[in-house]
CSV table of N, CA and C in Angstrom, one decimal:
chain,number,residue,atom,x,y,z
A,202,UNK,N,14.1,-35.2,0.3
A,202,UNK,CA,14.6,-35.4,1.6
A,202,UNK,C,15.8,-36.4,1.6
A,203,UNK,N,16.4,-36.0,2.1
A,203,UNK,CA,18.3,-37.1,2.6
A,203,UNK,C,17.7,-37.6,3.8
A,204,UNK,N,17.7,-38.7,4.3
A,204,UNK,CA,18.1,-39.8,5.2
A,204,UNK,C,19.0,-39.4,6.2
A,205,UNK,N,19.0,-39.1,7.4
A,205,UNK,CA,19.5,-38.4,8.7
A,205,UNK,C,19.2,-36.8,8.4
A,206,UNK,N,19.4,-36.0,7.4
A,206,UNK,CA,19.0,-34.4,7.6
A,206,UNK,C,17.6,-33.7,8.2
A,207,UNK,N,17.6,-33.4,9.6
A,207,UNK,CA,16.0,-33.1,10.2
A,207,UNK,C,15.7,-31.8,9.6
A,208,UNK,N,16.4,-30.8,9.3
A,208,UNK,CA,16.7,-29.6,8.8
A,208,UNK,C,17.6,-29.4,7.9
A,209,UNK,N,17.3,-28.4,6.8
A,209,UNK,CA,18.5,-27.6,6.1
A,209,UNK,C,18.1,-26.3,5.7
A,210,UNK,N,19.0,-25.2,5.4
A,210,UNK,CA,19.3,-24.1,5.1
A,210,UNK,C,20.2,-23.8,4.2
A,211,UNK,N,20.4,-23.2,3.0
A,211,UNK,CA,21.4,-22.7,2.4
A,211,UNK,C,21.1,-20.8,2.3
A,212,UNK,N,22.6,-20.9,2.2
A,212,UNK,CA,22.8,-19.1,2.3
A,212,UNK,C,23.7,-18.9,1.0
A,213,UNK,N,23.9,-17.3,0.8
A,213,UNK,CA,25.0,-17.3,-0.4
A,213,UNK,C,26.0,-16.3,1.2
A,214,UNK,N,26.9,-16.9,1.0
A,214,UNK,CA,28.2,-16.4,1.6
A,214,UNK,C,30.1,-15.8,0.5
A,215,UNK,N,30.4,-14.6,1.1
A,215,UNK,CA,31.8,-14.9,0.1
A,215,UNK,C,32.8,-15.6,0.8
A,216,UNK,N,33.2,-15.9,0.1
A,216,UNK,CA,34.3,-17.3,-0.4
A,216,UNK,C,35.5,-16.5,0.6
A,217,UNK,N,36.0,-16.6,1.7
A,217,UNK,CA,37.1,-16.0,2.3
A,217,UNK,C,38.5,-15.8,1.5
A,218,UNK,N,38.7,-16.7,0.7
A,218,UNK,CA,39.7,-16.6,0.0
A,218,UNK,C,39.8,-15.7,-1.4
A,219,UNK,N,38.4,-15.9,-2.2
A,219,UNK,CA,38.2,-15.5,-3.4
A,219,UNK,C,37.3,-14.1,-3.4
A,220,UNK,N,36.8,-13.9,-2.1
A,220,UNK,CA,35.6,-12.7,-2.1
A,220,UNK,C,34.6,-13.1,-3.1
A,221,UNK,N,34.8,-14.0,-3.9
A,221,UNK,CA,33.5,-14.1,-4.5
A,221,UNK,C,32.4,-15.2,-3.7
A,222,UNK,N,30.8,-14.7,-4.3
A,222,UNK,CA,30.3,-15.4,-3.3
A,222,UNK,C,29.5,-17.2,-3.6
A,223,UNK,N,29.4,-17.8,-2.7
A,223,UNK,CA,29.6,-18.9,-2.3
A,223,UNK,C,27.9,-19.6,-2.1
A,224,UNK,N,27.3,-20.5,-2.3
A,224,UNK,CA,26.5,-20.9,-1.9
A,224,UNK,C,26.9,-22.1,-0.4
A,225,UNK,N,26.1,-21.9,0.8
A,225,UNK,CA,26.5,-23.1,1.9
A,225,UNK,C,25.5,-23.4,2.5
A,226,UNK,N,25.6,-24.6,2.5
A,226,UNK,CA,24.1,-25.5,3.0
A,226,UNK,C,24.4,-26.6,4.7
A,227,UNK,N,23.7,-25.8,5.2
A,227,UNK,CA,23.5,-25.9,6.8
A,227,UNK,C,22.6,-26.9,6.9
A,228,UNK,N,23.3,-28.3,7.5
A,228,UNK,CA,22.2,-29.5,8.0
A,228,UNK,C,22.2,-29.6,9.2
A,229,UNK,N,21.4,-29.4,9.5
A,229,UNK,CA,21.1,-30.2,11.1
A,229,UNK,C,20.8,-31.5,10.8
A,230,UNK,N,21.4,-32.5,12.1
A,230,UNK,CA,21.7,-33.6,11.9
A,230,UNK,C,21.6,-34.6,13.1
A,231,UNK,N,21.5,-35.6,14.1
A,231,UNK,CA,21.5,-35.8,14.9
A,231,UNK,C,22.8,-36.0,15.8
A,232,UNK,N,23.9,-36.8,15.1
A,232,UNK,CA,24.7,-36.5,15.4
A,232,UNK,C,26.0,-36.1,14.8
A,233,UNK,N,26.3,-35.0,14.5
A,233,UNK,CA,27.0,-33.9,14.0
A,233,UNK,C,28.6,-34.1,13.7
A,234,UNK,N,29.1,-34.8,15.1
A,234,UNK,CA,30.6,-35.1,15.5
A,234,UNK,C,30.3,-36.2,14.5
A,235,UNK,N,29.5,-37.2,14.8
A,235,UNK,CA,29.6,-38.8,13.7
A,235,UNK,C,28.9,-39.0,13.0
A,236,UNK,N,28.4,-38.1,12.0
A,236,UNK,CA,27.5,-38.4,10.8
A,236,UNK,C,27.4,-39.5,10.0
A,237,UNK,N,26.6,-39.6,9.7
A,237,UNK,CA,26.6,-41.2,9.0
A,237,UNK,C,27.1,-41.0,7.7
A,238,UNK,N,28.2,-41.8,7.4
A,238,UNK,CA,29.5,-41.6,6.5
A,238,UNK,C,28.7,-41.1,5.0
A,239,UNK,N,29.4,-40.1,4.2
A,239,UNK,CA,29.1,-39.9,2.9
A,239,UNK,C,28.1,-38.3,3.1
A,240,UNK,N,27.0,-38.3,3.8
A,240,UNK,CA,26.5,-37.6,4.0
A,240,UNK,C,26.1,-36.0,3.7
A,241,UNK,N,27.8,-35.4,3.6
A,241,UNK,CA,27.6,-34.3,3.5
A,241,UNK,C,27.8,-34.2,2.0
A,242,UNK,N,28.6,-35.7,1.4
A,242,UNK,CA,28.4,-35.6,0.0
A,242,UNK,C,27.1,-35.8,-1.0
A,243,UNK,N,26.4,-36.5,-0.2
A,243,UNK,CA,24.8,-36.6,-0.6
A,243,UNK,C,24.4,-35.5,-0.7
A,244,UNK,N,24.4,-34.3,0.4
A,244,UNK,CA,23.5,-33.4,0.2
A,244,UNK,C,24.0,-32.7,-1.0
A,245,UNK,N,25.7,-32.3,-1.1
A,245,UNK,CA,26.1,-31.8,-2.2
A,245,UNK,C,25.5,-32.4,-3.6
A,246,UNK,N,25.7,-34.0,-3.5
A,246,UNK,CA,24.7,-34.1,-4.9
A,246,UNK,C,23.2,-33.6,-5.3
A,247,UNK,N,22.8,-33.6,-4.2
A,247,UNK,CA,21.2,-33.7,-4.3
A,247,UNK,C,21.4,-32.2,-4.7
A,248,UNK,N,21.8,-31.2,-4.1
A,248,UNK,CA,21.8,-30.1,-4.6
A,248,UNK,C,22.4,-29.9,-5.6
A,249,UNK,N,23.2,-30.1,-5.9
A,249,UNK,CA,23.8,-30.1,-7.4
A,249,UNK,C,22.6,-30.7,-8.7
A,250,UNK,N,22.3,-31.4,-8.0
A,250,UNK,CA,21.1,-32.4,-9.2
A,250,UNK,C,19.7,-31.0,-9.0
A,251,UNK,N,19.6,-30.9,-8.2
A,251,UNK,CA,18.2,-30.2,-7.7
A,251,UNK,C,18.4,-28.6,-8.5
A,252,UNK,N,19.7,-28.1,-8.6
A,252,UNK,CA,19.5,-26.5,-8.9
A,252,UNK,C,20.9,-26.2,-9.7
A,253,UNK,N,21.7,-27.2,-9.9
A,253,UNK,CA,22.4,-26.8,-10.7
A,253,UNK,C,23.6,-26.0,-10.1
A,254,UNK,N,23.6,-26.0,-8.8
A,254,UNK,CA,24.9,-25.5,-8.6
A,254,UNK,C,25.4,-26.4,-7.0
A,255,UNK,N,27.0,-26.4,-7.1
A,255,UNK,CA,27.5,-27.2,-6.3
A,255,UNK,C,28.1,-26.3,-5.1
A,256,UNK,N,27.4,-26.6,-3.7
A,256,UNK,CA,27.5,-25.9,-2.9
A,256,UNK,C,29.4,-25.3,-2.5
A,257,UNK,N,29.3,-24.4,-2.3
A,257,UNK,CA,31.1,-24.5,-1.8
A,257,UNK,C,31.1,-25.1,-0.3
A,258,UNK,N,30.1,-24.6,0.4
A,258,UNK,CA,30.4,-25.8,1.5
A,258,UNK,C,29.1,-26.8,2.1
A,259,UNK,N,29.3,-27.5,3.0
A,259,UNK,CA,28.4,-28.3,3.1
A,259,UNK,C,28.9,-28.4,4.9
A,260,UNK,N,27.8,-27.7,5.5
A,260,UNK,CA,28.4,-27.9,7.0
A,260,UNK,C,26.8,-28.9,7.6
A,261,UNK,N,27.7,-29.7,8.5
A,261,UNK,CA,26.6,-30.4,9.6
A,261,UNK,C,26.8,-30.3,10.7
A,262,UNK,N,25.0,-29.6,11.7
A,262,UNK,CA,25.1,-28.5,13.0
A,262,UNK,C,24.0,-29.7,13.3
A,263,UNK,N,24.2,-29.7,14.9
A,263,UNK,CA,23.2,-29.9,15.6
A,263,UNK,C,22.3,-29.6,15.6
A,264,UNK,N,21.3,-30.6,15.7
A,264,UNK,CA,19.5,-29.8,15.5
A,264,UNK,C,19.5,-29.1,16.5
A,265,UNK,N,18.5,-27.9,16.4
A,265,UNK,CA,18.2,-26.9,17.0
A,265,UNK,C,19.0,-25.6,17.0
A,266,UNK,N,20.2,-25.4,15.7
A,266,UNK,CA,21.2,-24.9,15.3
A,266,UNK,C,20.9,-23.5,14.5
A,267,UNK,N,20.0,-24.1,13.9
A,267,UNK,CA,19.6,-23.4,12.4
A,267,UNK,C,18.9,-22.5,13.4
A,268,UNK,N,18.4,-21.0,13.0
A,268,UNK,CA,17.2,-19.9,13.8
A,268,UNK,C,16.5,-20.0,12.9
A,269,UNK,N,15.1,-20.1,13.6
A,269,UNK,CA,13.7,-20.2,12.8
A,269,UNK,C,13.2,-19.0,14.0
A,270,UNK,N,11.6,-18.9,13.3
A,270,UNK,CA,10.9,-17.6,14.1
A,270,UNK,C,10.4,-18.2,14.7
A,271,UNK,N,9.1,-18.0,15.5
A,271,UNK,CA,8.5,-18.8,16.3
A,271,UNK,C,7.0,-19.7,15.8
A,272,UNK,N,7.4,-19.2,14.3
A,272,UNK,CA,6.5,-19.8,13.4
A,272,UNK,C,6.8,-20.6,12.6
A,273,UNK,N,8.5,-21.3,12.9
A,273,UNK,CA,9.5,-22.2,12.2
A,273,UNK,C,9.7,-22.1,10.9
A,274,UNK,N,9.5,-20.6,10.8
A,274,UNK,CA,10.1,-20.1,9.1
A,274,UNK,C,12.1,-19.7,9.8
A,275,UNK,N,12.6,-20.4,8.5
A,275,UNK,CA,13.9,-20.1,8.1
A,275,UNK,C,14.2,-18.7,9.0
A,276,UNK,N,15.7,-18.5,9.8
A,276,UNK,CA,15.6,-17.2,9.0
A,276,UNK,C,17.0,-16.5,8.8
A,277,UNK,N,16.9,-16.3,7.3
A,277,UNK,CA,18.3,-16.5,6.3
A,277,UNK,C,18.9,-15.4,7.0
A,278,UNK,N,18.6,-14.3,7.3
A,278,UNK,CA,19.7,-12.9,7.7
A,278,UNK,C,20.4,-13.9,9.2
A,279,UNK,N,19.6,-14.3,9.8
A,279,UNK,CA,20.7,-14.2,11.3
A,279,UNK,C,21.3,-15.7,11.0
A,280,UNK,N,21.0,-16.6,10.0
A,280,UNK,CA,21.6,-17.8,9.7
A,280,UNK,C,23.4,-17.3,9.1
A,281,UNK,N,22.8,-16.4,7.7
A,281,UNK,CA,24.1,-15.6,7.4
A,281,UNK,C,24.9,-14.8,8.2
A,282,UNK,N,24.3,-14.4,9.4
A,282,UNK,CA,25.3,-13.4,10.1
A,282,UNK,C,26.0,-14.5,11.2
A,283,UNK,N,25.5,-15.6,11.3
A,283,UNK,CA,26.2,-16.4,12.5
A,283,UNK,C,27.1,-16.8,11.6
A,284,UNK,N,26.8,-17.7,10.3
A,284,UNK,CA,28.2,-18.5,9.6
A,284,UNK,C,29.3,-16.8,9.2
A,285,UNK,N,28.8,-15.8,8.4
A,285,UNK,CA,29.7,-15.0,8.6
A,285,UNK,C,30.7,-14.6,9.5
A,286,UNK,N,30.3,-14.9,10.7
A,286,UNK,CA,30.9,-14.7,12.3
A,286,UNK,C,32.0,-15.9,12.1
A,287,UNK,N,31.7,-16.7,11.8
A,287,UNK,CA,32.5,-18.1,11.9
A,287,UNK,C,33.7,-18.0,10.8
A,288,UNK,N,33.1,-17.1,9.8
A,288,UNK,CA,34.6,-17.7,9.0
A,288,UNK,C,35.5,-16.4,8.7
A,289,UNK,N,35.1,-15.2,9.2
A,289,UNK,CA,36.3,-14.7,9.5
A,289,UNK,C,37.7,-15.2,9.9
């Protein structure tokens, strides 16, 4: 666990520039606009340390951001289809 993250999610996404694809890790956070400084680089390390690979991005969303089912399982398809939507 990171210190301010209530949630996280990562997806594999392609890379808009390179088509190849991208690992990106979705934090919900409390406050999103002013995160507490360093933050998004923490999670990049922890993940880096945790699985060995370094996210290409590192976004921070408002809790209640992420879609869970109504049994607050993840859920990776409509997580991927919303950041897809975004980075066209």
């Amino acid at each position: 666990r990171i210190p301010g993250v209530l949630l996280s999610a990562a997806v594999g996404l392609p890379n808009p520039t390179t088509g190849a694809e991208e690992l990106v890790v979705v934090a919900e956070v409390e406050t999103p606009d002013t995160p507490p400084e360093g933050l998004a680089d923490a999670i990049q390390t922890t993940v880096r340390a945790s699985i060995g690979v370094t996210p290409g991005q590192v976004l921070l969303v408002a809790r209640n951001t992420i879609p869970l089912t109504a049994n607050r399982k993840l859920r990776h398809a409509a997580l991927r289809e919303q950041l897809s939507a975004t980075r066209m």
